[in-house]
Amino acid sequence: MDHAAEAQRTDLMTITRHVLNEQGRHPESRGDFTILLSHIVLGCKFVASAVNKAGLAKLIGLAGDTNGEEQKKLDVLSNEVFVKALVSSGRTCVLVSEENEEAIIVDAPLRGNHEFDKIMVTVSSHQKLHGYCVCFDPLDGSSNIDCGVSIGTIFGIYMIKDKDNVTLDDVLQPGTDMLAAGYCMYGSSCTLVLSTGNGVNGFTLDPSLGEFILTHPNIKIPNIGKIYSVNEGNAKNWDAPTAKFVEKCKFPQDGSPSKSLRYIGSMVADVHRTLLYGGIFLYPADQKSPNGKLRVLYEVFPMSFLMEQAGGQAFTGKQRALELVPRKIHDRSPIFLGSYDDVEDIKALYASESIIG
């Protein structure tokens, strides 16, 4: 036995240890947020296992009910897993899922430790007891399951100020109010990327330990990248700034090398590559989808939060993405996110278009 290797193995930074370290930065913390994150991690492990054996378990196939897109059985399973994991944490008040038409208001008895809450109320009778709202896409990119392309779970977490009086307005918050966001990518490895508002860290699932291990500490996106990521099949429907930007990527006029096109069609996979290697991911509005196609609460906001925490930017074509205020839980928005300088270029094109217009 290699004792040095074993010693190194026991000194690994697990996601549990990382989250507890983050909790230590807030002495007033009751541990509720840590418990919630541990249940999200549990859901990710379960879905990772289901994805890996989907073909063997015959989970692939049409499930019947749809949300306007082809929905696979694995979507339904993943949604059930995350709803149950989040509710059983005892820390959530309301859930918003891509798979559910309406927000899920958690039953009052399942929103927390009521014996502990009674003590807290006694200590401070004026203090309202908070809970959490989690917005998530349980299995983004599920149309790629059959061909083995990476797919993933995306989530964002908000605080609910008064868990005893939950309304839909508590859900429709701007992205700037988000406490934490992340995604879990199921592919050649299972990778969970997380930010609690103090930078971005990546963890890889070690199957032998059943634990997520810190493999990408303090991720920082390069200021400028060599890759652009967009569905060029929609080019004929783009607006002028998007068309000009992509043209500039292909045929730069300043003597710089052309950017490479990389587009997988799974948001988690495309954003993950952009985060690590730099560049820009675009899903613009077009004539077919004038409001964009990606959902604000559980796609645009979490990925924008991660990009900003890693030193990049996220822009809608009109404003900073995180400053959007959604009106409905399934609102959509255009999005341009990635390296700071690359997003600056697209912002400049939109600014000049508005001046000309």
XYZ file of C-alpha atoms in Angstrom:
357
model
C 0.000 0.000 0.000
C 1.258 3.460 -0.884
C 0.909 5.283 2.455
C 1.748 8.663 0.893
C -1.063 8.215 -1.628
C -3.462 7.174 1.130
C -2.521 10.215 3.232
C -3.104 12.493 0.246
C -6.463 10.796 -0.392
C -7.694 11.534 3.155
C -6.733 15.202 2.777
C -9.103 15.761 -0.158
C -11.417 18.771 -0.050
C -14.925 17.368 -0.367
C -17.893 19.549 -1.258
C -19.298 18.954 2.239
C -16.115 20.255 3.844
C -16.025 23.199 1.437
C -19.603 24.210 2.260
C -18.907 23.914 5.999
C -15.851 26.162 5.540
C -18.071 28.690 3.767
C -20.548 28.469 6.653
C -17.701 29.268 9.044
C -17.362 32.678 7.371
C -20.809 33.537 8.768
C -20.831 33.071 12.561
C -24.538 33.910 12.710
C -25.387 30.964 10.418
C -27.799 28.315 11.741
C -26.644 25.721 9.193
C -29.888 25.759 7.195
C -28.152 26.731 3.955
C -25.576 23.962 4.430
C -28.336 21.395 4.920
C -30.106 22.607 1.783
C -26.935 22.344 -0.321
C -26.275 18.832 0.985
C -29.706 17.768 -0.276
C -29.017 19.306 -3.702
C -25.753 17.343 -3.809
C -27.660 14.168 -2.903
C -30.086 14.793 -5.772
C -27.172 15.260 -8.177
C -25.621 11.937 -7.108
C -28.913 10.128 -7.629
C -29.463 11.628 -11.098
C -25.831 10.917 -12.071
C -26.408 7.257 -11.259
C -29.687 7.191 -13.199
C -28.109 8.864 -16.241
C -25.244 6.369 -16.287
C -27.583 3.379 -16.438
C -30.440 4.991 -18.392
C -30.082 2.693 -21.396
C -29.852 -0.445 -19.274
C -32.813 0.499 -17.122
C -34.930 1.368 -20.187
C -35.604 4.819 -18.773
C -35.262 6.423 -22.183
C -38.480 6.981 -24.115
C -41.407 9.314 -24.308
C -43.192 9.882 -21.012
C -46.472 11.176 -22.428
C -46.861 14.571 -20.767
C -44.796 17.326 -22.381
C -43.922 20.952 -21.711
C -43.859 21.927 -25.361
C -40.615 20.054 -25.988
C -39.830 16.373 -26.341
C -39.703 15.083 -22.796
C -37.925 11.881 -21.847
C -38.640 9.613 -18.899
C -35.344 10.583 -17.357
C -36.600 14.190 -17.147
C -39.582 13.059 -15.100
C -37.446 10.917 -12.803
C -34.906 13.718 -12.277
C -37.664 16.187 -11.446
C -39.183 13.834 -8.866
C -35.762 13.235 -7.323
C -35.003 16.936 -6.873
C -38.469 17.862 -5.624
C -38.287 15.122 -2.979
C -34.684 15.947 -2.045
C -35.429 19.656 -1.663
C -38.681 19.210 0.273
C -37.093 16.627 2.587
C -34.347 19.113 3.472
C -36.941 20.941 5.575
C -35.452 24.252 4.455
C -37.411 25.106 1.295
C -40.635 27.096 1.076
C -41.195 27.189 -2.667
C -39.740 25.373 -5.676
C -39.756 26.353 -9.341
C -38.983 23.566 -11.810
C -38.736 23.641 -15.579
C -40.944 20.544 -15.560
C -43.797 22.023 -13.487
C -46.155 24.616 -14.912
C -46.859 26.144 -11.498
C -44.559 26.909 -8.579
C -44.582 24.254 -5.843
C -45.473 25.783 -2.473
C -44.081 23.481 0.207
C -46.551 22.517 2.935
C -45.981 24.587 6.088
C -45.028 21.617 8.349
C -42.211 20.716 5.929
C -40.565 24.148 5.901
C -38.258 23.772 8.896
C -37.416 22.608 12.387
C -40.403 23.954 14.271
C -39.114 23.186 17.763
C -35.954 25.151 16.994
C -38.042 27.876 15.343
C -40.108 28.287 18.525
C -36.902 28.888 20.469
C -35.783 31.459 17.899
C -39.105 33.289 18.102
C -38.840 33.337 21.898
C -35.346 34.829 21.668
C -36.447 37.493 19.190
C -40.190 37.915 18.901
C -39.775 40.480 16.103
C -37.618 38.238 13.895
C -39.341 36.579 10.932
C -38.145 33.060 10.136
C -36.673 32.715 6.665
C -36.580 29.794 4.281
C -35.373 29.233 0.746
C -36.663 29.180 -2.806
C -34.877 26.893 -5.276
C -35.347 27.352 -9.029
C -34.024 24.463 -11.103
C -33.956 22.684 -14.431
C -33.672 19.039 -13.337
C -32.235 17.761 -16.614
C -31.174 20.382 -19.150
C -30.329 19.115 -22.634
C -32.270 15.878 -22.239
C -32.873 15.615 -26.002
C -29.168 14.667 -26.157
C -29.542 11.594 -23.913
C -29.696 9.128 -26.805
C -26.379 10.226 -28.308
C -24.390 10.381 -25.059
C -23.782 14.131 -25.041
C -23.260 15.778 -21.640
C -26.455 16.937 -19.947
C -26.974 18.537 -16.556
C -28.953 20.032 -13.693
C -29.017 23.820 -13.194
C -30.126 25.501 -9.951
C -30.360 28.880 -8.251
C -31.179 29.633 -4.604
C -32.997 32.635 -3.141
C -33.926 33.534 0.406
C -37.598 33.794 1.379
C -37.817 36.472 4.043
C -40.888 35.101 5.813
C -41.403 31.381 5.385
C -44.828 31.499 7.036
C -46.196 33.878 4.385
C -44.944 32.716 0.994
C -46.241 34.373 -2.187
C -45.312 34.218 -5.860
C -43.639 37.634 -5.480
C -41.014 35.898 -3.331
C -40.035 33.909 -6.421
C -40.019 36.736 -8.961
C -36.813 38.359 -7.707
C -33.987 39.796 -9.830
C -30.874 37.684 -10.231
C -28.931 40.152 -8.086
C -30.821 38.741 -5.068
C -29.588 35.198 -5.698
C -27.643 33.636 -2.825
C -26.054 30.751 -4.689
C -26.137 29.011 -8.038
C -24.616 26.014 -9.730
C -24.929 23.184 -12.164
C -24.080 19.510 -12.206
C -22.891 18.090 -15.530
C -23.356 14.408 -16.267
C -20.876 13.328 -18.911
C -17.500 11.579 -19.127
C -17.259 12.597 -15.465
C -19.828 14.070 -13.107
C -18.869 17.657 -12.320
C -20.635 20.041 -9.943
C -19.819 23.744 -10.292
C -20.969 25.934 -7.400
C -20.856 29.533 -6.245
C -22.168 30.791 -2.924
C -21.239 34.371 -3.817
C -17.553 33.970 -2.982
C -16.034 32.822 -6.267
C -16.659 29.660 -8.291
C -15.427 26.156 -7.483
C -15.708 22.892 -9.404
C -16.052 19.435 -7.852
C -15.798 16.039 -9.547
C -17.621 12.959 -8.282
C -15.246 10.206 -7.177
C -17.300 7.018 -7.682
C -15.101 5.018 -5.314
C -15.797 7.454 -2.458
C -19.272 8.583 -3.468
C -18.089 12.142 -2.804
C -17.608 15.289 -4.862
C -13.939 16.302 -4.623
C -12.621 19.825 -5.283
C -10.808 19.608 -8.630
C -11.256 23.150 -10.011
C -10.657 25.642 -7.180
C -11.424 29.339 -7.669
C -12.348 29.180 -11.364
C -11.585 32.378 -13.280
C -12.699 32.789 -16.882
C -10.061 34.320 -19.232
C -10.753 37.962 -20.131
C -10.985 37.044 -23.798
C -11.477 33.687 -25.457
C -10.865 31.926 -28.774
C -14.268 30.250 -28.985
C -17.796 31.395 -29.732
C -20.801 29.151 -29.158
C -24.100 29.716 -30.965
C -26.649 27.830 -33.057
C -25.809 29.198 -36.503
C -28.817 27.404 -37.934
C -30.845 30.393 -36.714
C -28.583 32.972 -38.422
C -31.177 34.112 -40.952
C -33.440 35.231 -38.072
C -30.828 37.146 -36.022
C -30.857 40.863 -35.377
C -28.060 43.067 -36.784
C -25.783 43.238 -33.674
C -25.712 39.441 -33.296
C -25.038 38.947 -37.017
C -22.238 41.557 -36.951
C -20.653 39.978 -33.868
C -20.576 36.480 -35.372
C -19.205 37.922 -38.621
C -16.452 39.596 -36.592
C -15.674 36.277 -34.885
C -15.196 34.644 -38.281
C -13.552 37.508 -40.164
C -11.880 39.891 -37.694
C -10.803 43.198 -39.223
C -8.059 43.969 -36.690
C -5.661 41.246 -37.766
C -6.472 38.952 -34.828
C -7.083 35.230 -35.493
C -10.626 34.021 -36.131
C -12.543 32.476 -33.245
C -13.481 28.792 -33.410
C -17.126 27.733 -33.367
C -18.066 25.130 -30.762
C -21.738 24.361 -30.168
C -23.013 21.252 -28.389
C -26.655 22.221 -27.938
C -26.654 21.385 -24.232
C -26.450 24.610 -22.225
C -24.610 23.042 -19.295
C -21.916 21.582 -21.559
C -21.508 24.750 -23.643
C -21.345 27.025 -20.586
C -18.950 24.673 -18.772
C -16.494 24.816 -21.671
C -16.884 28.597 -21.896
C -16.248 28.971 -18.160
C -13.041 26.927 -18.275
C -11.582 27.984 -21.645
C -13.061 31.447 -22.151
C -15.037 32.810 -25.068
C -18.734 33.588 -25.378
C -22.008 31.660 -25.361
C -24.869 33.265 -27.278
C -28.560 32.431 -27.354
C -29.982 35.611 -28.890
C -33.536 36.652 -29.581
C -34.582 36.154 -33.191
C -37.633 36.444 -35.409
C -38.921 33.050 -34.253
C -38.292 33.726 -30.542
C -38.395 37.526 -30.030
C -38.088 37.115 -26.246
C -35.295 34.571 -26.472
C -35.629 30.887 -25.669
C -33.784 30.249 -22.400
C -35.728 30.559 -19.145
C -34.750 33.377 -16.811
C -35.125 31.847 -13.347
C -33.409 28.489 -13.807
C -31.150 28.939 -16.849
C -30.224 32.584 -17.454
C -29.862 33.689 -13.807
C -27.789 30.773 -12.427
C -25.377 30.755 -15.374
C -25.077 34.563 -15.310
C -24.377 34.446 -11.559
C -21.582 31.906 -12.099
C -20.067 33.883 -14.975
C -19.957 37.107 -12.980
C -18.486 35.318 -9.965
C -15.757 33.930 -12.255
C -14.928 37.393 -13.620
C -17.021 37.332 -16.777
C -20.208 39.110 -17.829
C -23.776 38.279 -18.831
C -25.894 40.559 -21.030
C -29.405 40.287 -22.501
C -29.003 42.649 -25.433
C -30.527 45.438 -23.334
C -29.143 45.160 -19.807
C -27.053 43.211 -17.311
C -28.752 39.816 -17.151
C -28.910 39.602 -13.335
C -30.847 42.882 -13.171
C -33.828 41.443 -15.035
C -37.034 41.213 -12.996
C -39.123 38.268 -14.220
C -42.901 38.672 -14.392
C -43.726 34.976 -14.657
C -41.873 31.926 -13.410
C -41.170 30.610 -16.912
C -40.200 33.933 -18.537
C -37.558 33.729 -21.256
C -34.701 36.040 -22.215
C -31.921 36.368 -24.784
C -28.475 35.842 -23.267
C -24.836 36.578 -24.125
C -22.411 35.375 -21.465
C -18.729 34.595 -21.132
C -15.362 36.354 -21.127
C -15.493 39.999 -20.044
C -13.968 41.497 -23.204
C -16.016 39.315 -25.559
C -19.266 40.391 -23.900
C -18.055 44.015 -24.026
C -17.828 43.636 -27.820
C -21.445 42.512 -28.173
C -22.580 45.255 -25.760
C -20.851 47.858 -27.933
C -22.627 46.582 -31.041
C -26.021 46.806 -29.347
C -25.200 50.289 -28.041
C -24.249 51.528 -31.513
C -27.404 49.963 -32.969
C -29.587 51.832 -30.467
C -27.820 55.123 -31.314
C -28.330 54.568 -35.049
C -31.913 53.465 -34.446
